[in-house]
Amino acid sequence: MAKTTIFISSTFADLSGTRKAVGDDLRRAGHAPVLFEDGSLSYDSRAPLEVSGYEQVKRSQILVLIIGRRYGSSAADPTNTLTRGDYISITRKEYQTAREAGIPIFTFVLKDLERDAEAYVAHGRKRQYDSVNDVQVLELIDEIRRERRNNPIFYFETAEQISDQLRTQLSGIIRRSVEDMLAREHKIPINCFKLYWYRVDRSGARAARGGRGLTIEELSDSTGLPPSFLKRIETRKRVEDDPISPN
């Protein structure tokens, strides 16, 4: 049975215990967590170690981002432009890679950072923040918060709280996937060209009908599609630009 690949992204020195606990819980639940420290990450000898992590993020189905007090090491990236001593950390690059790939992201932030994270929204770099070793931690949280979608942020005190929330979120993903699958099974493929032909054809078998095609009502009786839906199709120039439902 295929397992859901879940990449766990965070700094290591301050969150190693949390990473292990969350990874163990996901594994017990039947998923496939990816953590570099347990050997579940496949490395490419031709590239820097962290690049293998970015490639694995792209192959994963979900990214779990855990943010603590530390910002982390600089990413070995030629686009990693330094400004005021700032840089993109490996963890931040993993997050950005997941966002660019359109992968669902669940962000968990240490509860002790919540007050400073809120203060940063109001004051930016105009004040000092004691909860983190680098203000860029708060900037990353704010970057996530300002996204229009795929940006849920949960504050945590224990690894168990992360695991509990992930169970809820993963259940929601499964439920929506099933609902989408069932909805696709009930969709009716419609060949609009054929419908148009039956409406206007005046040759062959249509000659027996006095040289006319089917009326909207007759076509509705033959296909089971509502007359209002068929009328909407006929007035469309490009159906694929604005899909419509027969319901």
Short mmCIF file of C-alpha atoms in Angstrom, two decimals:
data_model
loop_
_atom_site.label_atom_id
_atom_site.label_comp_id
_atom_site.label_asym_id
_atom_site.label_seq_id
_atom_site.Cartn_x
_atom_site.Cartn_y
_atom_site.Cartn_z
CA MET A 1 0.00 0.00 0.00
CA ALA A 2 1.39 3.42 -0.99
CA LYS A 3 2.34 5.63 1.94
CA THR A 4 2.06 9.40 2.15
CA THR A 5 5.54 10.93 2.00
CA ILE A 6 5.79 13.74 4.56
CA PHE A 7 8.94 15.88 4.65
CA ILE A 8 9.77 17.28 8.08
CA SER A 9 11.61 20.59 7.82
CA SER A 10 13.18 22.42 10.78
CA THR A 11 16.47 23.36 12.33
CA PHE A 12 18.06 20.36 14.04
CA ALA A 13 20.05 21.49 17.06
CA ASP A 14 17.08 22.91 18.96
CA LEU A 15 14.32 20.66 17.63
CA SER A 16 15.89 17.20 17.26
CA GLY A 17 13.64 15.66 19.95
CA THR A 18 10.51 17.18 18.45
CA ARG A 19 11.47 15.98 14.96
CA LYS A 20 11.99 12.42 16.19
CA ALA A 21 8.74 12.30 18.14
CA VAL A 22 6.65 13.65 15.24
CA GLY A 23 8.41 11.34 12.77
CA ASP A 24 7.77 8.30 14.99
CA ASP A 25 4.07 9.21 15.32
CA LEU A 26 3.68 9.61 11.56
CA ARG A 27 5.41 6.28 10.94
CA ARG A 28 3.12 4.51 13.41
CA ALA A 29 0.15 6.03 11.60
CA GLY A 30 1.28 4.40 8.36
CA HIS A 31 2.93 7.40 6.68
CA ALA A 32 6.48 7.78 5.38
CA PRO A 33 8.16 10.71 7.18
CA VAL A 34 11.39 12.01 5.67
CA LEU A 35 14.07 13.19 8.12
CA PHE A 36 17.68 13.59 7.05
CA GLU A 37 18.98 12.29 10.38
CA ASP A 38 17.34 8.86 10.19
CA GLY A 39 18.62 7.91 6.75
CA SER A 40 15.28 8.31 4.94
CA LEU A 41 16.73 10.96 2.62
CA SER A 42 18.48 9.81 -0.56
CA TYR A 43 21.60 11.87 -1.28
CA ASP A 44 23.04 12.83 -4.66
CA SER A 45 26.85 12.75 -4.52
CA ARG A 46 27.05 15.26 -7.39
CA ALA A 47 25.40 18.08 -5.43
CA PRO A 48 25.60 19.71 -1.98
CA LEU A 49 23.83 17.64 0.68
CA GLU A 50 21.04 20.16 1.14
CA VAL A 51 20.14 20.07 -2.57
CA SER A 52 19.10 16.44 -2.12
CA GLY A 53 16.73 17.71 0.55
CA TYR A 54 15.15 20.23 -1.82
CA GLU A 55 14.67 17.53 -4.45
CA GLN A 56 13.04 15.26 -1.87
CA VAL A 57 10.69 18.08 -0.88
CA LYS A 58 9.49 18.21 -4.50
CA ARG A 59 8.81 14.45 -4.45
CA SER A 60 6.89 14.60 -1.16
CA GLN A 61 3.14 14.93 -0.78
CA ILE A 62 3.21 17.14 2.33
CA LEU A 63 5.71 19.43 4.09
CA VAL A 64 5.61 19.81 7.87
CA LEU A 65 7.53 22.96 8.82
CA ILE A 66 8.50 23.28 12.50
CA ILE A 67 9.83 26.65 13.60
CA GLY A 68 11.71 27.16 16.87
CA ARG A 69 14.09 29.76 18.24
CA ARG A 70 16.89 29.27 15.72
CA TYR A 71 17.03 30.42 12.09
CA GLY A 72 19.56 27.85 10.87
CA SER A 73 22.49 27.63 8.47
CA SER A 74 22.68 29.47 5.17
CA ALA A 75 21.50 27.66 2.05
CA ALA A 76 24.22 26.99 -0.55
CA ASP A 77 22.34 28.80 -3.29
CA PRO A 78 23.78 31.22 -5.88
CA THR A 79 20.60 33.30 -5.58
CA ASN A 80 21.04 33.60 -1.82
CA THR A 81 21.72 37.35 -1.91
CA LEU A 82 22.91 38.82 1.37
CA THR A 83 21.38 42.07 2.60
CA ARG A 84 22.23 43.58 5.99
CA GLY A 85 23.81 40.24 6.82
CA ASP A 86 20.56 38.42 6.01
CA TYR A 87 20.42 35.11 4.18
CA ILE A 88 18.00 32.35 3.22
CA SER A 89 18.41 29.44 5.60
CA ILE A 90 18.19 25.80 4.56
CA THR A 91 14.87 25.44 6.38
CA ARG A 92 13.47 28.54 4.69
CA LYS A 93 14.63 27.23 1.31
CA GLU A 94 12.87 23.91 1.96
CA TYR A 95 9.69 25.84 2.74
CA GLN A 96 10.01 27.95 -0.42
CA THR A 97 10.68 24.84 -2.50
CA ALA A 98 7.48 23.23 -1.24
CA ARG A 99 5.47 26.38 -1.94
CA GLU A 100 6.82 26.63 -5.49
CA ALA A 101 5.92 22.97 -6.04
CA GLY A 102 2.35 23.52 -4.74
CA ILE A 103 2.74 20.97 -1.94
CA PRO A 104 0.42 21.29 1.10
CA ILE A 105 2.33 22.92 3.97
CA PHE A 106 1.52 22.74 7.68
CA THR A 107 3.56 25.14 9.81
CA PHE A 108 4.06 24.67 13.55
CA VAL A 109 5.63 27.47 15.59
CA LEU A 110 6.92 27.18 19.14
CA LYS A 111 4.37 28.77 21.48
CA ASP A 112 7.06 30.91 23.14
CA LEU A 113 7.45 32.82 19.87
CA GLU A 114 3.80 33.81 19.52
CA ARG A 115 4.02 37.15 21.33
CA ASP A 116 7.10 38.28 19.39
CA ALA A 117 5.62 37.04 16.10
CA GLU A 118 2.61 39.28 16.67
CA ALA A 119 4.82 42.18 17.72
CA TYR A 120 6.90 41.82 14.57
CA VAL A 121 3.78 42.38 12.44
CA ALA A 122 3.33 45.76 14.14
CA HIS A 123 6.93 46.89 14.65
CA GLY A 124 9.17 44.98 12.22
CA ARG A 125 12.85 45.46 12.96
CA LYS A 126 12.30 48.61 15.01
CA ARG A 127 12.58 46.67 18.26
CA GLN A 128 14.53 43.75 19.70
CA TYR A 129 13.08 40.25 20.10
CA ASP A 130 14.46 37.96 22.78
CA SER A 131 12.58 34.79 21.85
CA VAL A 132 14.73 34.04 18.77
CA ASN A 133 18.42 34.02 17.87
CA ASP A 134 17.77 35.90 14.63
CA VAL A 135 14.93 38.25 13.68
CA GLN A 136 14.71 36.38 10.37
CA VAL A 137 12.83 33.62 12.24
CA LEU A 138 10.01 36.12 12.78
CA GLU A 139 10.31 37.32 9.20
CA LEU A 140 9.81 33.76 8.00
CA ILE A 141 6.68 33.41 10.13
CA ASP A 142 5.41 36.71 8.72
CA GLU A 143 6.24 35.59 5.17
CA ILE A 144 4.07 32.50 5.69
CA ARG A 145 1.27 34.50 7.33
CA ARG A 146 1.07 36.93 4.39
CA GLU A 147 0.50 34.19 1.82
CA ARG A 148 -3.04 34.13 0.44
CA ARG A 149 -3.39 30.34 0.65
CA ASN A 150 -1.63 27.17 1.85
CA ASN A 151 -0.50 29.03 4.97
CA PRO A 152 -1.99 27.49 8.15
CA ILE A 153 0.11 28.23 11.24
CA PHE A 154 -0.32 26.33 14.50
CA TYR A 155 1.46 27.14 17.77
CA PHE A 156 2.70 24.22 19.85
CA GLU A 157 4.30 23.47 23.20
CA THR A 158 4.81 19.72 22.79
CA ALA A 159 5.47 17.30 19.94
CA GLU A 160 2.23 15.54 20.86
CA GLN A 161 0.27 18.68 19.96
CA ILE A 162 1.88 18.67 16.52
CA SER A 163 0.98 15.01 15.99
CA ASP A 164 -2.61 15.56 17.12
CA GLN A 165 -3.06 18.48 14.75
CA LEU A 166 -1.49 16.55 11.87
CA ARG A 167 -3.94 13.69 12.42
CA THR A 168 -6.80 16.17 12.08
CA GLN A 169 -5.34 17.83 8.98
CA LEU A 170 -4.46 14.55 7.23
CA SER A 171 -7.95 13.22 7.88
CA GLY A 172 -9.33 16.35 6.22
CA ILE A 173 -7.10 15.81 3.18
CA ILE A 174 -8.29 12.21 2.84
CA ARG A 175 -11.94 13.25 3.18
CA ARG A 176 -11.61 15.94 0.49
CA SER A 177 -9.79 13.53 -1.82
CA VAL A 178 -12.63 11.01 -1.52
CA GLU A 179 -15.23 13.72 -2.10
CA ASP A 180 -13.37 14.92 -5.21
CA MET A 181 -13.11 11.35 -6.51
CA LEU A 182 -16.83 10.76 -6.05
CA ALA A 183 -17.64 14.09 -7.73
CA ARG A 184 -15.52 13.15 -10.75
CA GLU A 185 -17.35 9.82 -11.05
CA HIS A 186 -20.66 11.69 -11.36
CA LYS A 187 -19.52 14.08 -14.09
CA ILE A 188 -20.98 13.54 -17.55
CA PRO A 189 -18.59 13.91 -20.51
CA ILE A 190 -20.33 15.93 -23.21
CA ASN A 191 -19.26 16.20 -26.84
CA CYS A 192 -20.54 19.67 -27.67
CA PHE A 193 -19.71 19.26 -31.36
CA LYS A 194 -22.05 16.27 -31.61
CA LEU A 195 -24.79 18.17 -29.82
CA TYR A 196 -24.38 21.02 -32.29
CA TRP A 197 -24.48 18.59 -35.24
CA TYR A 198 -27.73 17.02 -34.09
CA ARG A 199 -29.22 20.48 -33.76
CA VAL A 200 -28.38 21.74 -37.27
CA ASP A 201 -27.98 18.60 -39.46
CA ARG A 202 -30.53 18.59 -42.29
CA SER A 203 -29.25 15.59 -44.26
CA GLY A 204 -29.74 11.84 -44.20
CA ALA A 205 -31.99 10.64 -41.43
CA ARG A 206 -32.91 14.23 -40.60
CA ALA A 207 -34.65 14.52 -43.98
CA ALA A 208 -37.42 12.33 -42.63
CA ARG A 209 -38.04 15.04 -40.07
CA GLY A 210 -38.92 17.63 -42.68
CA GLY A 211 -35.30 18.69 -43.29
CA ARG A 212 -34.61 20.06 -39.82
CA GLY A 213 -32.40 19.16 -36.91
CA LEU A 214 -33.53 18.39 -33.37
CA THR A 215 -35.17 21.06 -31.28
CA ILE A 216 -33.73 21.88 -27.86
CA GLU A 217 -36.62 19.99 -26.26
CA GLU A 218 -36.09 16.92 -28.45
CA LEU A 219 -32.38 16.91 -27.75
CA SER A 220 -33.12 17.24 -24.03
CA ASP A 221 -35.42 14.21 -24.18
CA SER A 222 -32.74 12.21 -26.03
CA THR A 223 -29.80 13.09 -23.77
CA GLY A 224 -31.43 13.67 -20.41
CA LEU A 225 -29.74 17.09 -20.19
CA PRO A 226 -31.85 20.07 -19.06
CA PRO A 227 -32.97 22.40 -21.89
CA SER A 228 -31.53 25.39 -20.02
CA PHE A 229 -28.10 23.72 -19.99
CA LEU A 230 -28.24 22.96 -23.72
CA LYS A 231 -29.20 26.56 -24.44
CA ARG A 232 -26.23 27.80 -22.43
CA ILE A 233 -23.88 25.55 -24.41
CA GLU A 234 -25.18 26.92 -27.72
CA THR A 235 -24.51 30.52 -26.68
CA ARG A 236 -20.94 29.78 -25.61
CA LYS A 237 -18.02 30.66 -27.90
CA ARG A 238 -15.37 28.77 -25.94
CA VAL A 239 -16.81 26.25 -23.48
CA GLU A 240 -13.42 25.27 -22.09
CA ASP A 241 -12.79 28.85 -20.90
CA ASP A 242 -15.63 28.74 -18.40
CA PRO A 243 -16.77 25.22 -17.49
CA ILE A 244 -20.43 24.86 -16.64
CA SER A 245 -22.38 22.10 -14.96
CA PRO A 246 -25.59 20.54 -16.22
CA ASN A 247 -26.95 20.74 -12.66
#
